[in-house]
Structure formats: structure tokens, C-alpha cells
Short mmCIF file of C-alpha atoms in Angstrom, two decimals:
data_model
loop_
_atom_site.label_atom_id
_atom_site.label_comp_id
_atom_site.label_asym_id
_atom_site.label_seq_id
_atom_site.Cartn_x
_atom_site.Cartn_y
_atom_site.Cartn_z
CA MET A 23 14.40 24.34 4.55
CA SER A 24 17.78 25.98 4.52
CA LEU A 25 21.17 24.42 5.01
CA PRO A 26 21.98 24.84 8.72
CA VAL A 27 25.75 24.61 8.41
CA SER A 28 27.78 27.76 7.99
CA GLU A 29 28.49 29.08 4.50
CA SER A 30 32.14 29.60 5.41
CA ALA A 31 34.47 26.71 4.64
CA GLY A 32 36.55 27.54 7.72
CA ASP A 33 33.54 27.40 10.03
CA ALA A 34 32.46 24.11 8.43
CA LEU A 35 35.90 22.65 9.12
CA ASP A 36 35.67 23.74 12.76
CA VAL A 37 32.29 22.01 13.16
CA LEU A 38 33.62 18.93 11.38
CA SER A 39 36.73 18.79 13.59
CA ARG A 40 34.66 19.07 16.76
CA PHE A 41 32.43 16.26 15.59
CA ARG A 42 35.41 14.04 14.80
CA VAL A 43 36.92 14.58 18.25
CA GLU A 44 33.63 13.93 20.05
CA PHE A 45 32.91 10.90 17.88
CA TYR A 46 36.30 9.49 18.85
CA GLU A 47 35.37 9.97 22.50
CA CYS A 48 32.19 7.91 21.92
CA LEU A 49 34.33 4.89 21.03
CA TYR A 50 35.14 3.13 24.30
CA ALA A 51 36.92 0.02 23.00
CA ARG A 52 39.17 -0.27 19.93
CA ALA A 53 38.69 3.46 19.41
CA ASP A 54 41.73 4.04 17.19
CA ALA A 55 40.97 1.15 14.85
CA LEU A 56 37.28 2.09 14.55
CA PHE A 57 38.08 5.75 13.92
CA GLU A 58 40.61 4.95 11.20
CA LEU A 59 38.14 2.50 9.68
CA THR A 60 35.71 5.42 9.41
CA ASP A 61 38.35 7.54 7.67
CA ALA A 62 39.13 4.67 5.29
CA ILE A 63 35.48 4.54 4.22
CA LEU A 64 35.46 8.31 3.71
CA CYS A 65 38.66 8.46 1.67
CA LYS A 66 38.42 5.31 -0.44
CA ASP A 67 38.23 5.88 -4.18
CA GLY A 68 35.01 4.38 -5.44
CA PRO A 69 32.52 2.17 -3.64
CA VAL A 70 33.42 -0.17 -0.80
CA GLN A 71 33.28 -3.69 -2.24
CA THR A 72 35.08 -5.73 0.44
CA LEU A 73 35.77 -5.05 4.09
CA VAL A 74 39.40 -6.13 4.07
CA ASP A 75 40.28 -3.71 1.25
CA LEU A 76 39.73 -0.85 3.68
CA SER A 77 42.86 -1.91 5.56
CA LEU A 78 44.90 -1.06 2.43
CA GLU A 79 43.89 2.59 2.51
CA ALA A 80 46.53 5.07 3.66
CA GLU A 81 44.18 6.43 6.33
CA HIS A 82 43.98 2.98 7.97
CA ARG A 83 47.41 2.57 9.54
CA ARG A 84 46.70 -0.79 11.09
CA GLY A 85 46.57 -4.27 9.65
CA HIS A 86 43.57 -6.25 8.54
CA GLY A 87 43.60 -8.19 11.82
CA ALA A 88 43.01 -5.02 13.81
CA LEU A 89 40.09 -4.20 11.52
CA TYR A 90 38.27 -7.44 12.27
CA GLN A 91 39.16 -7.28 15.97
CA ALA A 92 37.69 -3.78 16.16
CA LEU A 93 34.33 -4.98 14.79
CA ASN A 94 34.25 -8.12 16.94
CA THR A 95 35.43 -6.67 20.26
CA GLY A 96 34.96 -2.89 19.90
CA TRP A 97 32.22 -0.85 21.52
CA ALA A 98 30.61 2.52 20.92
CA GLU A 99 28.39 4.19 23.54
CA PRO A 100 24.99 4.47 21.77
CA ALA A 101 23.43 7.07 24.10
CA ARG A 102 26.43 9.39 23.84
CA LEU A 103 26.55 9.02 20.07
CA ARG A 104 22.83 9.74 19.82
CA SER A 105 23.27 12.90 21.87
CA LEU A 106 26.19 13.95 19.70
CA LEU A 107 24.19 13.54 16.50
CA ALA A 108 21.26 15.46 17.99
CA SER A 109 23.51 18.34 19.09
CA LEU A 110 24.60 19.14 15.52
CA PRO A 111 22.71 21.66 13.36
CA VAL A 112 19.52 20.30 11.79
CA PRO A 113 17.58 21.44 8.71
CA ARG A 114 14.32 23.24 9.32
CA ALA A 115 11.23 23.97 7.30
CA VAL A 116 10.26 27.44 6.17
CA ASP A 117 8.18 27.93 9.30
CA GLY A 118 11.00 26.67 11.53
CA ARG A 119 9.63 23.17 11.85
CA ILE A 120 11.79 20.03 12.03
CA VAL A 121 10.61 17.15 9.82
CA LEU A 122 11.72 13.65 10.82
CA ALA A 123 11.43 10.59 8.61
CA VAL A 124 11.42 7.02 9.89
CA ASP A 125 11.84 3.96 7.68
CA VAL A 126 13.29 0.45 7.71
CA SER A 127 16.15 -0.75 5.53
CA THR A 128 17.18 -4.41 5.44
CA TRP A 129 20.58 -6.06 5.59
CA LEU A 130 19.86 -9.32 3.78
CA ARG A 131 21.66 -12.46 5.05
CA PRO A 132 19.89 -15.36 3.29
CA ASP A 133 22.76 -17.87 3.58
CA ALA A 134 24.01 -16.94 7.07
CA GLU A 135 22.60 -19.92 8.97
CA THR A 136 24.98 -19.33 11.88
CA SER A 137 23.88 -15.71 12.36
CA PRO A 138 21.19 -15.25 15.05
CA ASP A 139 18.34 -12.73 15.26
CA ARG A 140 17.48 -12.84 11.56
CA LEU A 141 13.96 -11.99 10.43
CA PHE A 142 12.08 -12.52 7.19
CA CYS A 143 12.48 -9.18 5.41
CA HIS A 144 10.06 -8.10 2.71
CA VAL A 145 11.85 -7.40 -0.58
CA TYR A 146 10.17 -5.91 -3.64
CA GLY A 147 10.74 -7.79 -6.88
CA ARG A 148 10.48 -6.73 -10.48
CA GLY A 149 7.01 -7.18 -11.83
CA ARG A 150 3.68 -7.94 -10.23
CA SER A 151 3.51 -10.60 -7.50
CA LYS A 152 7.30 -10.90 -7.42
CA ASP A 153 7.77 -9.83 -3.81
CA GLN A 154 9.84 -12.10 -1.60
CA PHE A 155 10.65 -12.65 2.06
CA ILE A 156 14.39 -13.10 2.56
CA PRO A 157 16.15 -13.63 5.92
CA GLY A 158 18.13 -10.65 7.13
CA TRP A 159 18.53 -7.93 9.73
CA PRO A 160 16.04 -5.03 9.50
CA TYR A 161 17.24 -1.65 10.74
CA SER A 162 15.01 1.29 11.63
CA PHE A 163 16.51 4.67 10.67
CA VAL A 164 15.50 8.15 11.81
CA ALA A 165 16.62 11.15 9.75
CA VAL A 166 15.92 14.87 9.39
CA LEU A 167 14.65 15.82 5.94
CA GLU A 168 15.57 18.77 3.77
CA SER A 169 13.41 20.49 1.18
CA GLY A 170 13.67 20.71 -2.57
CA PRO A 171 15.14 18.17 -4.99
CA THR A 172 18.04 16.72 -3.02
CA SER A 173 19.59 13.40 -2.08
CA TRP A 174 20.65 14.65 1.36
CA CYS A 175 19.20 14.05 4.78
CA ARG A 176 20.67 14.00 8.30
CA LEU A 177 20.78 10.59 9.97
CA LEU A 178 20.09 10.68 13.70
CA ASP A 179 19.76 7.08 14.81
CA ALA A 180 19.60 3.45 13.67
CA ALA A 181 18.20 0.50 15.63
CA ARG A 182 18.05 -3.17 14.67
CA LEU A 183 14.70 -4.94 15.04
CA GLY A 184 15.01 -8.30 16.77
CA PRO A 185 12.83 -11.42 16.60
CA ALA A 186 11.10 -10.59 19.90
CA ASP A 187 10.60 -6.87 19.21
CA ASP A 188 7.37 -5.08 18.50
CA ALA A 189 8.16 -2.82 15.56
CA ALA A 190 5.80 -0.03 16.65
CA ALA A 191 7.06 -0.05 20.25
CA VAL A 192 10.72 -0.07 19.18
CA THR A 193 10.11 2.75 16.69
CA ALA A 194 8.27 4.81 19.31
CA ALA A 195 11.10 4.33 21.83
CA GLN A 196 13.65 5.23 19.16
CA LEU A 197 11.77 8.40 18.22
CA ARG A 198 11.37 9.30 21.89
CA ASN A 199 15.13 9.07 22.48
CA VAL A 200 15.83 11.14 19.38
CA MET A 201 13.33 13.82 20.35
CA GLN A 202 14.64 14.03 23.88
CA GLY A 203 18.10 14.59 22.43
CA LEU A 204 16.83 17.32 20.11
CA ILE A 205 15.01 19.05 22.98
CA ALA A 206 18.08 18.79 25.24
CA ALA A 207 20.21 20.30 22.46
CA GLY A 208 17.88 23.31 22.25
CA HIS A 209 16.39 22.54 18.84
CA TRP A 210 12.86 22.74 20.25
CA SER A 211 11.33 24.86 22.98
CA LYS A 212 7.86 25.84 24.09
CA GLY A 213 6.13 28.12 21.66
CA THR A 214 7.83 26.67 18.56
CA PRO A 215 6.01 24.41 16.05
CA GLU A 216 5.69 20.72 16.78
CA LEU A 217 8.04 18.25 15.15
CA LEU A 218 6.55 16.43 12.19
CA ILE A 219 7.18 12.68 11.79
CA VAL A 220 6.46 11.15 8.37
CA ALA A 221 6.20 7.38 7.94
CA ALA A 222 5.33 4.86 5.25
CA ALA A 223 2.15 2.82 4.95
CA GLY A 224 3.63 -0.12 6.84
CA TYR A 225 3.53 1.69 10.20
CA ASP A 226 0.64 1.66 12.63
CA LEU A 227 0.18 5.42 12.59
CA ALA A 228 -2.53 5.52 15.24
CA ARG A 229 -0.51 3.48 17.72
CA LEU A 230 2.63 5.47 16.99
CA ALA A 231 0.77 8.71 17.67
CA HIS A 232 -0.72 7.23 20.85
CA LEU A 233 2.67 6.12 22.19
CA LEU A 234 4.15 9.55 21.48
CA GLY A 235 1.14 11.50 22.69
CA ASP A 236 3.02 13.19 25.53
CA LEU A 237 5.63 14.67 23.18
CA PRO A 238 5.30 17.75 20.92
CA VAL A 239 5.03 15.73 17.71
CA GLU A 240 2.64 15.27 14.83
CA VAL A 241 2.61 11.89 13.10
CA CYS A 242 1.79 11.78 9.40
CA GLY A 243 1.88 8.78 7.10
CA ARG A 244 0.30 7.04 4.19
CA LEU A 245 -2.87 4.96 4.44
CA ARG A 246 -3.69 1.90 2.39
CA SER A 247 -6.41 2.52 -0.16
CA ASP A 248 -8.70 -0.10 1.44
CA ARG A 249 -8.76 1.45 4.92
CA VAL A 250 -12.05 2.45 6.57
CA LEU A 251 -12.11 5.25 9.13
CA ALA A 252 -15.00 6.68 11.13
CA ARG A 253 -16.50 10.07 11.81
CA ASP A 254 -17.68 11.27 15.20
CA PRO A 255 -21.14 9.95 16.17
CA ALA A 256 -24.15 12.17 16.33
CA PRO A 257 -24.90 13.75 19.72
CA HIS A 258 -26.59 11.33 22.09
CA ASN A 259 -29.44 13.76 22.73
CA ALA A 260 -30.26 13.96 19.03
CA HIS A 261 -31.22 10.26 18.83
CA PRO A 262 -31.88 9.07 22.37
CA ARG A 263 -31.38 5.34 22.73
CA PRO A 264 -30.99 3.10 25.74
CA GLY A 265 -27.53 1.88 26.52
CA ARG A 266 -24.04 3.17 26.04
CA PRO A 267 -23.40 6.14 23.70
CA ARG A 268 -21.83 5.30 20.37
CA MET A 269 -18.08 5.79 19.87
CA HIS A 270 -18.05 5.75 16.06
CA GLY A 271 -20.18 7.54 13.54
CA ALA A 272 -20.64 7.11 9.81
CA PRO A 273 -17.83 5.21 8.03
CA PHE A 274 -15.32 6.90 5.76
CA ALA A 275 -14.12 4.24 3.29
CA LEU A 276 -11.21 5.32 1.12
CA ALA A 277 -12.29 2.99 -1.69
CA ARG A 278 -15.93 4.21 -1.73
CA PRO A 279 -16.32 7.86 -2.82
CA ALA A 280 -19.98 7.82 -1.78
CA THR A 281 -18.90 7.83 1.89
CA TRP A 282 -16.56 10.81 1.62
CA GLY A 283 -18.84 13.81 1.45
CA ASP A 284 -17.55 17.27 0.63
CA PRO A 285 -14.00 18.02 1.82
CA GLN A 286 -13.50 20.76 4.41
CA THR A 287 -10.73 22.32 2.33
CA GLU A 288 -9.07 21.83 -1.04
CA THR A 289 -5.78 23.17 -2.37
CA ARG A 290 -4.32 23.16 -5.86
CA THR A 291 -0.62 23.50 -6.70
CA ASP A 292 0.92 23.63 -10.18
CA THR A 293 4.04 21.48 -10.56
CA THR A 294 6.43 21.26 -13.50
CA ARG A 295 6.59 17.45 -13.69
CA TYR A 296 3.22 16.19 -12.47
CA GLY A 297 0.91 18.99 -13.56
CA ALA A 298 -1.70 20.20 -11.09
CA ALA A 299 -1.51 18.59 -7.63
CA THR A 300 -4.84 18.69 -5.78
CA ALA A 301 -5.10 18.02 -2.05
CA GLN A 302 -8.50 17.45 -0.42
CA ALA A 303 -8.81 17.26 3.37
CA TRP A 304 -11.42 15.86 5.78
CA ASP A 305 -11.09 16.72 9.44
CA ARG A 306 -11.68 14.74 12.68
CA LEU A 307 -11.62 11.21 11.29
CA HIS A 308 -10.37 8.38 13.48
CA PRO A 309 -9.51 4.71 12.97
CA ARG A 310 -11.71 2.11 14.63
CA LEU A 311 -9.51 0.32 17.14
CA THR A 312 -10.24 -3.17 18.45
CA ARG A 313 -8.84 -5.12 21.38
CA ARG A 314 -6.61 -7.26 19.26
CA SER A 315 -2.88 -7.63 18.86
CA ALA A 316 -1.06 -4.41 19.80
CA TRP A 317 -4.11 -2.71 21.34
CA ILE A 318 -4.62 -5.34 24.05
CA THR A 319 -4.24 -3.42 27.31
CA ASP A 320 -6.14 -3.42 30.57
CA GLN A 321 -9.45 -5.17 29.96
CA ASN A 322 -11.29 -2.37 31.83
CA ALA A 323 -9.52 0.49 30.02
CA GLU A 324 -11.20 2.39 27.22
CA LEU A 325 -9.67 2.28 23.76
CA PRO A 326 -8.64 5.78 22.70
CA VAL A 327 -10.39 7.74 19.98
CA LEU A 328 -7.59 9.32 17.97
CA HIS A 329 -8.91 12.14 15.82
CA GLY A 330 -6.87 13.16 12.82
CA LEU A 331 -6.84 14.78 9.43
CA VAL A 332 -7.18 12.77 6.20
CA VAL A 333 -5.66 14.19 3.00
CA ARG A 334 -6.25 12.84 -0.50
CA LEU A 335 -3.53 13.87 -2.97
CA THR A 336 -3.99 13.50 -6.72
CA VAL A 337 -1.80 14.67 -9.61
CA GLU A 338 -2.62 15.36 -13.22
CA ARG A 339 -0.05 13.02 -14.79
CA LEU A 340 2.84 10.71 -14.04
CA PRO A 341 6.11 10.19 -15.97
CA GLY A 342 5.88 7.47 -18.60
CA GLY A 343 2.18 7.97 -19.28
CA ARG A 344 1.06 5.93 -16.26
CA ASP A 345 -2.34 6.49 -14.73
CA PRO A 346 -1.95 8.40 -11.45
CA ASP A 347 -3.40 6.89 -8.27
CA ALA A 348 -4.55 8.88 -5.29
CA VAL A 349 -2.31 9.03 -2.21
CA TRP A 350 -4.11 8.99 1.14
CA LEU A 351 -2.44 10.54 4.20
CA TRP A 352 -3.46 10.62 7.85
CA SER A 353 -2.18 13.17 10.35
CA SER A 354 -2.55 12.95 14.11
CA ARG A 355 -3.24 16.68 14.42
CA PRO A 356 -6.76 17.76 13.43
CA GLY A 357 -7.24 21.05 11.66
CA VAL A 358 -7.99 21.99 8.04
CA ASP A 359 -5.66 24.96 7.68
CA ARG A 360 -4.64 25.21 4.03
CA SER A 361 -0.97 25.79 4.75
CA HIS A 362 -0.99 22.79 7.11
CA VAL A 363 -2.49 20.55 4.42
CA ASP A 364 0.11 21.64 1.87
CA GLN A 365 2.95 21.07 4.31
CA LEU A 366 1.76 17.52 5.04
CA TRP A 367 1.83 16.20 1.50
CA ARG A 368 5.02 18.09 0.60
CA SER A 369 6.80 16.69 3.65
CA TYR A 370 5.58 13.18 2.89
CA LEU A 371 6.93 13.34 -0.66
CA ARG A 372 10.28 14.45 0.74
CA ARG A 373 10.35 11.21 2.73
CA PHE A 374 11.56 9.42 -0.40
CA ASP A 375 14.91 11.26 -0.08
CA LEU A 376 15.69 8.69 2.60
CA GLU A 377 15.71 6.04 -0.15
CA HIS A 378 18.64 7.86 -1.80
CA THR A 379 20.47 7.67 1.52
CA PHE A 380 19.83 3.92 1.78
CA ARG A 381 21.21 3.43 -1.72
CA LEU A 382 24.31 5.47 -0.80
CA LEU A 383 24.86 3.44 2.38
CA LYS A 384 24.60 0.11 0.56
CA GLN A 385 26.09 0.73 -2.88
CA THR A 386 28.79 3.30 -2.09
CA LEU A 387 29.67 3.13 1.61
CA GLY A 388 29.33 -0.66 1.77
CA TRP A 389 26.98 -0.90 4.75
CA THR A 390 25.75 -4.40 3.81
CA VAL A 391 29.05 -5.60 2.30
CA PRO A 392 30.67 -7.34 5.34
CA LYS A 393 29.67 -10.95 6.00
CA LEU A 394 29.50 -10.55 9.76
CA ARG A 395 28.16 -13.41 11.86
CA ASP A 396 27.36 -11.63 15.12
CA PRO A 397 24.50 -9.07 14.98
CA ALA A 398 26.34 -7.04 17.65
CA ALA A 399 29.22 -6.62 15.18
CA ALA A 400 26.69 -5.53 12.56
CA ASP A 401 25.34 -2.91 14.97
CA LEU A 402 28.86 -1.67 15.62
CA TRP A 403 29.62 -1.52 11.88
CA THR A 404 26.50 0.63 11.42
CA THR A 405 27.97 3.21 13.82
CA PRO A 406 30.91 4.29 11.58
CA ILE A 407 28.58 4.24 8.57
CA ILE A 408 26.35 6.84 10.25
CA ALA A 409 29.44 8.81 11.28
CA VAL A 410 30.68 8.76 7.66
CA HIS A 411 27.37 10.10 6.34
CA THR A 412 27.31 12.80 9.04
CA GLN A 413 30.83 13.95 8.18
CA LEU A 414 29.91 14.17 4.52
CA TRP A 415 26.92 16.31 5.47
CA LEU A 416 29.08 18.62 7.60
CA ALA A 417 31.79 18.91 4.93
CA ARG A 418 29.47 20.17 2.19
CA PRO A 419 30.50 23.87 2.41
CA ALA A 420 34.21 22.95 2.26
CA ALA A 421 33.94 20.41 -0.59
CA GLN A 422 35.06 20.96 -4.17
CA ASP A 423 33.40 19.52 -7.26
CA LEU A 424 35.84 16.86 -8.49
CA ARG A 425 33.61 15.73 -11.31
CA ARG A 426 34.29 13.16 -13.96
CA PRO A 427 34.65 14.36 -17.58
CA TRP A 428 31.20 13.03 -18.46
CA GLU A 429 29.45 14.58 -15.45
CA ARG A 430 27.71 17.91 -15.41
CA PRO A 431 29.14 20.63 -13.19
CA LEU A 432 27.15 21.38 -10.06
CA PRO A 433 27.07 24.47 -7.83
CA ALA A 434 28.91 24.21 -4.53
CA ASP A 435 25.64 23.99 -2.57
CA LYS A 436 24.22 21.26 -4.83
CA LEU A 437 26.94 18.62 -4.57
CA THR A 438 25.74 15.07 -4.03
CA PRO A 439 27.08 12.91 -1.16
CA ALA A 440 29.18 10.87 -3.60
CA ARG A 441 30.88 14.01 -4.96
CA VAL A 442 31.58 15.34 -1.48
CA ARG A 443 33.16 12.00 -0.57
CA ARG A 444 35.29 12.15 -3.71
CA GLY A 445 37.28 15.06 -2.30
CA PHE A 446 37.12 14.24 1.40
CA ARG A 447 40.77 13.18 1.52
CA ASN A 448 41.71 16.83 0.95
CA ILE A 449 39.27 17.95 3.64
CA ARG A 450 40.57 15.38 6.12
CA ALA A 451 44.07 16.87 5.89
CA LYS A 452 42.69 20.09 7.43
CA ALA A 453 40.44 18.47 10.06
CA ALA A 454 41.24 17.01 13.45
CA ARG A 455 42.66 13.47 13.60
CA PRO A 456 42.49 12.29 17.22
CA ALA A 457 43.41 8.63 16.59
CA ALA A 458 46.79 7.59 18.00
CA ALA A 459 49.52 6.02 15.91
CA PRO A 460 49.65 2.24 15.94
CA LYS A 461 52.14 0.50 18.21
CA PRO A 462 54.39 -2.22 16.82
CA SER A 463 53.35 -5.71 17.84
CA ARG A 464 53.66 -9.32 16.79
CA PRO A 465 50.79 -11.31 15.33
CA GLY A 466 49.29 -14.09 17.41
CA PRO A 467 50.20 -17.72 16.79
CA GLY A 468 46.81 -18.51 15.27
CA ARG A 469 45.57 -22.04 14.77
CA PRO A 470 48.33 -24.67 14.66
CA ARG A 471 49.17 -25.84 11.19
CA GLY A 472 47.33 -28.99 10.23
CA SER A 473 44.69 -28.71 12.93
CA ILE A 474 40.97 -28.80 12.13
CA ASN A 475 38.30 -26.72 13.74
CA ARG A 476 35.94 -29.35 15.11
CA THR A 477 33.66 -26.90 16.94
CA LYS A 478 30.69 -26.24 14.70
CA ALA A 479 28.87 -22.96 15.04
CA PRO A 480 25.23 -23.28 16.10
CA ARG A 481 22.52 -22.87 13.46
CA HIS A 482 19.67 -20.42 13.92
CA THR A 483 16.24 -20.45 12.31
CA PRO A 484 15.07 -17.02 11.09
CA GLY A 485 11.73 -15.60 12.08
CA LYS A 486 9.81 -14.23 15.03
CA THR A 487 10.28 -15.94 18.38
CA VAL A 488 7.41 -14.28 20.28
CA LYS A 489 3.79 -14.58 19.19
CA ARG A 490 1.41 -12.00 20.52
CA ALA A 491 -2.08 -12.87 21.65
CA GLU A 492 -4.59 -12.22 18.89
CA THR A 493 -7.68 -11.78 21.05
CA LEU A 494 -8.57 -10.46 24.47
CA ASP A 495 -9.49 -13.93 25.72
CA GLN A 496 -6.08 -15.31 24.78
CA HIS A 497 -4.36 -12.35 26.46
CA TYR A 498 -6.11 -12.86 29.81
CA GLY A 499 -6.27 -16.65 29.65
CA ARG A 500 -10.06 -16.91 29.46
CA THR A 501 -11.37 -20.17 28.01
CA GLY A 502 -15.02 -19.38 27.53
#
């Protein structure tokens, strides 16, 4: 993938200025305060540690009261912002393909009993069996990936998962909106390669591919090592039996090599860090779906048979002398072309660049720093965070390497997001600043001195509020 923005610093500033003006137009309420809050995040020296400190930045010309009022009463048009993000240049693969990554990052709020819509978020702990479930707000992010060793990606959308939401359905709707924006912006047309979506092992890949079956996409993700898939059954005429023809053939158990058989294709790539990387592929394997949980539909409808490609990736060694484990991938597009197999596992490994973005959002830009009570305010706060990351991505050609004495120098096209942000104050002086100057006003009277707030905020219990039917009988109310 190549960097889509122009190599000229002047052209990059023009694109950045246009984005800033159109982003300002997406803010329908408290636009000036929200826009200057975005500039304060961009120009602050060091990481954002408290929300109120942003009001002390020179770029934020309003008081701390306006900052909190903007988050509590402001509004940004999500559809218009999504279209704006999709209209910008996007990275592409060598063959012109767009690779999208989808993943969930959590905003933990364990002690916020007065905050609604919290879910139990899975958090990895140090050591074996140290995982925890902590209340918080999970957000689903969609980003465009780049190639090569980089910590960059292009964020396109973020959606919070609520207690009554189906994660697969929300993710599919989110991806559908993003893809429609990319198609409307001219990034895809008939005759060009399909968009590739890479996901982690926690996603229901088969259902995601089924929900997006009418779009030009290919879904690829990791499978758990204990999954069992099925081959196509033998022709009905070969073994005539009374009754209905079989839907599933011989099993393909990932944990039992005896069920694999010979792969249809095998590729080998030499890497500098992991040694030889071997990818084996088996074509036209499908998961065995049952009428439970998410696949409960019309009782007379047939469950789909979703053929795909299974790839087993192994490496020669891992850093630290650890024993390498095989990585199993499933793609919704059958076909054992060697270049296709190589692109799948390379694109999946690039999915981990999104983790660098999550760390930047949390540790540097302060995405999870504010102690906001209302989830709507948290959604609004996420909007300037995405705008900040997008402006850093657009300002890369115009940025200078303001490195610390102990840091290594980097080429202009290899600057990290933190280094680009370090010099953004100089870039902002040359870019458009559509926010209006603040008007003088008097502060409100506030609460009378000596009075006590006797109205207690309601408490909310975290967790799911909607339980799906587990069986077909429960779904249709049959008692036996």
C-alpha cells in the first residue's frame, strides 16, 4: 500500500484545511467550542491527562465551563461525518484493494454506577487465567489498514455497543454504512477488486459474511483452534439413500490433523524475524450452522451453506524462544490462488496495527480520560478524537521531525503519530481555522451557597438487558 496523500506539503495543507472546514460544518451545536477542543488535543504538549487542562491551551479560547457544556449539550451529525471521512484518500494494497479492519476497544468505567448502558468488557490480565470482566463502554472501530511496519491506519467510524445490541448485527450495519460511503466517494467501482474485511477471532465470521453478502466484500478472520468445519457431501447419486440429501460432508477439525487431508495449495515466504512462514490452504469448507441464537430465522427457511477458504499459517520461530502456534484463518471467498492466500495472512497480520491506534487514542490523546456520566457525551467526545487522528494522518507530508535528544531520527515518511502531533501547532498556523472568536459573557449564578444537592442520580446495573432465545422452540413459543 502506498500513502494516498500528496507528497507536496502545500497540497497536504490544502487537503487538511478542507477537512477542517467540513468537519466544522458537521458540528451542529456548540461547534466553536468542540472545534477548539479538537485543536487543544492536537496542540497540547504531551499526553492528555485531564479534560479540564485542555481549556488552558492557547488554542482553546473559551473557559472550562464552555468545554463541559460542549460535551453535554453539543451535537455532531454522524452521517455527515461518516461521509466526510469516507471521502478522504484511503490507502490501497498493491493490487488496488482496500483492506478494512474492525475491532472493539473498551472504555472502562468500573466505578461509574450512575452511568447507564455499561457492559461487562473482557480485559486481558497478566499471566494465565488472569482475564477479567470489568464494566465499561465497548466501541467498535472501523479503519483502513496500510502495509509494512507502521503504526498508522485511517479511522472511518466508531460505534458504541449497547446492552440491547447484537454485536454482529451492529458491526454489519456499521460496515455497510462505511462501504456505502466509500462507494459513493468513488473509491470502489465495478471491475475493481472486492474490499477485504479482517476481523479477530471473537467475531462470527460466517454471520458477518452472510449479512454483507450483497456487498462487494470478502470477510477474513481468525478461527479458534477447536473449531470443526465441514466439507461438501458426496453426490447423492454416488450413494443413493432414501430421504433428504446431506448438507455436510466429512468433518474438518482444526485440532485433528488426521481430518485435514492434503492442502490444495501451499506457499512459503522467508521473513527476517520469524523465519520461514508457511501457509497451507483448503478450499470450499463451511461451518455447520444450527438454528440457535443468532441463526434463528424463519422456521421454514433453509440455513445457508457458506463456502470459504481455510488457511493454516505457521512460522519457524517466535521472539523470545517461544514455541510457535498455528494461526487458522477463514475467508468467505473460495479459491486457492497462491497470491490470494498470501494476501489473506499478510492482511490479517496488519490488523494488529489497529492496536497501536488504540494505545495512541487512550494513552496520548486521552480518549478514556474524561469521567463522563452520560454515554451520549462519551459518543460526542469520541468524535473529536477521530477528527484529531484524521488530521494527524493528513498532516504527515507537512510535518517535521521534532525528536527528543534520545530518540532516533526518522525519515519524513516514517514519522509516528506522536511525532506528527508534536509539531502540529506549527502546521495549524498555516491551516484553516473556521471557529469564531468567543463572545464576552457572564458566568451563571450556579448553585446557591450553602445549598445541598438532594437529588440523587439513579444507579444502573451493568450487563445485557435483552436475552436472545437459545433454541427454535423458545423463539416460536412452542412448549412441546
